[in-house]
CSV table of C-alpha atoms and ligand atoms in Angstrom, one decimal:
chain,number,residue,atom,x,y,z
I,1,MET,CA,6.9,-14.8,17.7
I,2,SER,CA,4.6,-11.9,18.7
I,3,MET,CA,3.5,-9.2,16.3
I,4,THR,CA,1.8,-5.9,17.2
I,5,LEU,CA,0.4,-3.9,14.4
I,6,TYR,CA,-0.2,-0.2,15.0
I,7,GLU,CA,-2.8,0.7,12.5
I,8,PHE,CA,-5.6,3.1,11.5
I,9,GLY,CA,-8.6,2.0,9.5
I,10,PRO,CA,-8.7,1.9,5.7
I,11,THR,CA,-5.4,3.7,5.2
I,12,ARG,CA,-2.1,2.2,4.2
I,13,SER,CA,-2.3,0.2,7.4
I,14,SER,CA,-4.9,-2.0,5.7
I,15,ARG,CA,-2.1,-3.4,3.5
I,16,ALA,CA,-0.5,-4.9,6.5
I,17,ARG,CA,-3.8,-6.0,8.0
I,18,TRP,CA,-4.7,-7.8,4.7
I,19,ALA,CA,-1.3,-9.6,4.6
I,20,LEU,CA,-1.8,-10.8,8.2
I,21,LEU,CA,-5.4,-11.9,7.5
I,22,GLU,CA,-4.5,-13.6,4.3
I,23,LEU,CA,-1.9,-15.7,6.1
I,24,GLY,CA,-4.0,-16.4,9.1
I,25,ALA,CA,-1.2,-14.9,11.2
I,26,GLU,CA,-1.7,-14.1,14.9
I,27,TYR,CA,-1.2,-10.5,15.8
I,28,GLU,CA,-2.2,-7.9,18.3
I,29,SER,CA,-3.9,-4.8,16.8
I,30,ILE,CA,-3.5,-1.3,18.3
I,31,GLU,CA,-5.9,0.9,16.3
I,32,ASP,CA,-5.6,4.5,17.5
I,33,ARG,CA,-5.4,7.4,15.1
I,34,ALA,CA,-4.6,9.7,18.1
I,35,MET,CA,-1.2,7.9,18.3
I,36,ILE,CA,0.0,9.6,15.1
I,37,GLY,CA,3.0,11.9,15.9
I,38,SER,CA,3.1,10.7,19.6
I,39,ASP,CA,6.3,9.9,21.4
I,40,GLU,CA,5.0,6.4,22.0
I,41,LEU,CA,4.6,5.7,18.3
I,42,LYS,CA,7.9,7.4,17.5
I,43,LYS,CA,9.6,4.5,19.3
I,44,VAL,CA,8.3,2.2,16.5
I,45,HIS,CA,8.2,4.7,13.5
I,46,PRO,CA,10.7,7.6,13.6
I,47,LEU,CA,8.1,10.0,12.1
I,48,GLY,CA,5.3,8.7,14.3
I,49,LYS,CA,3.3,7.5,11.4
I,50,LEU,CA,0.9,4.5,10.9
I,51,PRO,CA,1.3,1.7,10.2
I,52,ALA,CA,4.1,0.4,12.2
I,53,LEU,CA,5.0,-3.1,13.5
I,54,LEU,CA,6.6,-4.5,16.6
I,55,ASP,CA,7.9,-7.9,15.9
I,56,ASP,CA,9.2,-9.6,19.1
I,57,GLY,CA,9.9,-6.1,20.3
I,58,ARG,CA,11.7,-5.0,17.1
I,59,PRO,CA,10.3,-2.0,15.3
I,60,LEU,CA,9.6,-2.1,11.6
I,61,PHE,CA,8.0,0.7,9.6
I,62,GLU,CA,6.7,1.4,6.0
I,63,SER,CA,3.7,-0.6,4.9
I,64,ALA,CA,5.4,-2.2,1.9
I,65,ALA,CA,8.4,-3.3,4.1
I,66,ILE,CA,6.0,-4.6,6.8
I,67,CYS,CA,3.9,-6.6,4.2
I,68,THR,CA,7.1,-8.1,2.6
I,69,TRP,CA,8.4,-9.1,6.0
I,70,ILE,CA,5.1,-10.7,7.1
I,71,ALA,CA,5.0,-12.7,3.8
I,72,ASP,CA,8.6,-13.7,4.3
I,73,CYS,CA,7.8,-15.0,7.8
I,74,HIS,CA,5.1,-17.3,6.4
I,75,PRO,CA,6.7,-18.9,3.3
I,76,GLU,CA,4.0,-21.7,3.5
I,77,GLY,CA,1.4,-19.0,2.7
I,78,GLY,CA,2.8,-18.6,-0.8
I,79,LEU,CA,2.4,-14.8,-0.9
I,80,ILE,CA,6.0,-14.1,-1.9
I,81,SER,CA,8.9,-15.8,-3.7
I,82,PRO,CA,12.3,-16.2,-1.9
I,83,SER,CA,15.0,-13.7,-2.2
I,84,GLY,CA,17.3,-14.3,-5.1
I,85,THR,CA,14.6,-15.5,-7.5
I,86,TRP,CA,13.4,-13.7,-10.6
I,87,GLU,CA,9.9,-13.5,-9.1
I,88,ARG,CA,11.3,-11.7,-6.1
I,89,ALA,CA,13.0,-9.2,-8.4
I,90,GLN,CA,9.6,-8.6,-10.0
I,91,HIS,CA,8.1,-8.0,-6.6
I,92,ASP,CA,10.8,-5.5,-5.7
I,93,GLN,CA,10.3,-3.8,-9.1
I,94,TRP,CA,6.5,-3.4,-8.9
I,95,VAL,CA,6.7,-2.2,-5.2
I,96,ALA,CA,9.4,0.4,-6.0
I,97,PHE,CA,7.5,1.5,-9.1
I,98,THR,CA,4.2,1.8,-7.2
I,99,LEU,CA,5.6,3.8,-4.4
I,100,SER,CA,7.8,6.1,-6.4
I,101,GLU,CA,6.0,6.5,-9.7
I,102,LEU,CA,2.4,6.4,-8.6
I,103,GLU,CA,1.7,6.6,-4.8
I,104,ALA,CA,4.1,9.6,-4.3
I,105,TYR,CA,1.9,11.7,-6.6
I,106,LEU,CA,-1.4,10.6,-5.0
I,107,TRP,CA,0.0,11.3,-1.6
I,108,SER,CA,1.2,14.8,-2.7
I,109,SER,CA,-2.3,15.6,-4.0
I,110,ALA,CA,-3.9,14.2,-0.8
I,111,ARG,CA,-1.6,16.3,1.4
I,112,ASN,CA,-2.5,19.4,-0.5
I,113,THR,CA,-6.2,18.6,-0.3
I,114,PHE,CA,-6.8,17.7,3.3
I,115,VAL,CA,-3.6,16.9,5.2
I,116,TYR,CA,-1.7,20.1,5.4
I,117,PRO,CA,-3.2,23.1,7.1
I,118,GLU,CA,-5.1,25.3,4.5
I,119,GLU,CA,-2.5,28.0,4.4
I,120,LYS,CA,0.2,25.5,3.4
I,121,ARG,CA,-1.8,23.8,0.6
I,122,ILE,CA,-0.6,24.4,-3.0
I,123,GLU,CA,-3.2,23.7,-5.7
I,124,ALA,CA,-0.7,24.1,-8.5
I,125,VAL,CA,0.6,20.5,-7.8
I,126,PHE,CA,-2.6,18.8,-8.8
I,127,PRO,CA,-2.3,18.8,-12.6
I,128,GLN,CA,1.3,17.6,-12.6
I,129,ASN,CA,0.5,14.9,-10.0
I,130,ALA,CA,-2.4,13.7,-12.1
I,131,MET,CA,-0.2,13.6,-15.2
I,132,GLU,CA,2.6,11.6,-13.5
I,133,ALA,CA,0.1,9.2,-11.9
I,134,LYS,CA,-1.6,8.5,-15.2
I,135,ARG,CA,1.8,7.9,-16.8
I,136,ALA,CA,2.5,5.2,-14.2
I,137,LEU,CA,-1.1,3.8,-14.5
I,138,GLY,CA,-0.5,3.5,-18.2
I,139,ALA,CA,2.5,1.3,-17.6
I,140,LEU,CA,0.6,-0.9,-15.2
I,141,ASP,CA,-2.3,-1.1,-17.6
I,142,ALA,CA,0.0,-2.4,-20.3
I,143,HIS,CA,1.5,-5.1,-18.0
I,144,LEU,CA,-2.0,-6.1,-16.9
I,145,ALA,CA,-3.1,-6.7,-20.5
I,146,ASP,CA,-1.4,-10.1,-20.3
I,147,THR,CA,-1.8,-11.2,-16.7
I,148,GLU,CA,-4.3,-11.2,-13.9
I,149,TRP,CA,-1.8,-10.6,-11.1
I,150,LEU,CA,1.5,-8.7,-11.0
I,151,VAL,CA,4.0,-11.4,-10.4
I,152,ALA,CA,4.1,-14.9,-12.0
I,153,GLY,CA,0.4,-14.8,-12.8
I,154,LYS,CA,-0.8,-15.5,-9.2
I,155,PHE,CA,-2.0,-13.4,-6.4
I,156,SER,CA,0.8,-12.3,-4.1
I,157,VAL,CA,1.7,-9.7,-1.5
I,158,THR,CA,2.8,-7.5,-4.4
I,159,ASP,CA,-0.9,-7.2,-5.3
I,160,ILE,CA,-1.8,-6.2,-1.8
I,161,ILE,CA,0.8,-3.4,-1.9
I,162,THR,CA,0.1,-2.2,-5.5
I,163,GLY,CA,-3.6,-3.0,-5.2
I,164,PHE,CA,-4.0,-0.5,-2.4
I,165,THR,CA,-2.5,2.3,-4.5
I,166,VAL,CA,-4.5,1.4,-7.6
I,167,ASN,CA,-7.7,1.5,-5.5
I,168,TRP,CA,-6.6,4.9,-4.2
I,169,ALA,CA,-6.1,6.1,-7.8
I,170,ARG,CA,-9.6,4.9,-8.6
I,171,ARG,CA,-11.1,6.7,-5.7
I,172,THR,CA,-9.5,10.0,-6.8
I,173,GLY,CA,-10.9,9.5,-10.3
I,174,LEU,CA,-7.6,8.7,-12.1
I,175,THR,CA,-8.2,5.2,-13.5
I,176,GLY,CA,-11.1,6.0,-15.9
I,177,GLU,CA,-9.1,5.5,-19.1
I,178,PHE,CA,-7.2,2.3,-18.0
I,179,GLU,CA,-9.5,-0.7,-18.7
I,180,ASN,CA,-7.0,-3.3,-17.5
I,181,VAL,CA,-6.2,-1.4,-14.3
I,182,GLN,CA,-10.0,-1.1,-13.6
I,183,THR,CA,-10.5,-4.8,-14.0
I,184,TYR,CA,-7.5,-5.5,-11.8
I,185,ASN,CA,-8.9,-3.1,-9.2
I,186,GLN,CA,-12.2,-5.0,-9.2
I,187,ARG,CA,-10.3,-8.3,-8.9
I,188,ILE,CA,-8.5,-7.0,-5.8
I,189,LEU,CA,-11.8,-5.7,-4.2
I,190,ASP,CA,-13.5,-9.1,-4.9
I,191,ARG,CA,-11.0,-11.0,-2.8
I,192,PRO,CA,-12.9,-12.2,0.3
I,193,LEU,CA,-10.4,-10.7,2.8
I,194,CYS,CA,-9.7,-7.4,1.0
I,195,PRO,CA,-10.2,-4.6,3.6
I,196,PHE,CA,-9.8,-1.7,1.1
I,197,SER,CA,-12.5,1.0,0.7
I,198,LYS,CA,-15.0,0.0,-1.9
I,199,ASP,CA,-16.7,3.4,-2.2
J,1,GSH,N1,4.9,5.5,3.3
J,1,GSH,C1,4.2,5.3,4.5
J,1,GSH,C2,3.1,6.3,4.7
J,1,GSH,C3,2.6,6.3,6.1
J,1,GSH,C4,1.7,7.4,6.4
J,1,GSH,O1,1.9,8.5,5.9
J,1,GSH,N2,0.6,7.2,7.1
J,1,GSH,C5,-0.3,8.2,7.5
J,1,GSH,C6,-1.7,7.6,7.8
J,1,GSH,S1,-2.3,6.8,6.3
J,1,GSH,C7,0.2,9.0,8.6
J,1,GSH,O2,0.6,8.4,9.6
J,1,GSH,N3,0.2,10.3,8.5
J,1,GSH,C8,0.6,11.2,9.5
J,1,GSH,C9,1.7,12.1,8.9
J,1,GSH,O3,1.8,12.2,7.7
J,1,GSH,O4,2.3,12.8,9.8
J,1,GSH,C10,3.7,3.8,4.5
J,1,GSH,O5,3.3,3.3,3.4
J,1,GSH,O6,3.6,3.2,5.6
C-alpha cells in the first residue's frame, strides 16, 4: 500500500502527519503550499485544499477523514476502535462536535483576519465566533474534568483531531477560562511526536 500526503506545515495537515508518525507508517510527503488551488491538487481534493491523501492512487480529503482512515488501516497501532463499537461512536461524536461546534468558528475568524482579501473581511463575525467557540470549549472542559483523553481514557486519533483544534483555540486566546482544556492542550503538546505549534 502506498500513501502520499499532500501537506503544508503546521496547519490541519499536521493532524495527518502526526497520525502517520504515531503509527510508524511509511508515506511520501509532498509539502508545497503553492499547490493550493492548483489543477494538480484538485485531482485529489475537489477544492484544491491541503491536506489531501493519495492511497494507492485513490484520493481522500478532509484531515479528520484522512486521520480516521490512517488509524483504521493500522489497527495494531491502537489509535481507533473498530466500527460498530461504542468507543467508535464516541470518536465520531467528538470529531463531529469539534469540526462543527468549534473549528468552524475558529476558521471563520481566521478567514476574516488573514485569509480573505481585505475588502471581503467582516469584523462583525468575531464576537459571535468567539461566543460559539467558548460554548463548545465549555462542553469539552466539562468532559475533560473526568478523563485525560477523549475516548475510553486513552490517547487515540480522536485526540489528534480535536487536539489540533484546541491548540488553535489556545493560540487565538480563547481557552483562558477553561482549566481542563488548558491541561489537555498541554498533555497533547507534551506527546513526543506532536507536530503542533507550541507558540
Ligand atoms: N476542513 C479541511 C480544511 C482544509 C483547509 O482549509 N486547508 C487550508 C490550509 S490549512 C487550505 O488549503 N486553504 C486554502 C483555501 O481555503 O482555499 C480539513 O480539515 O482538511
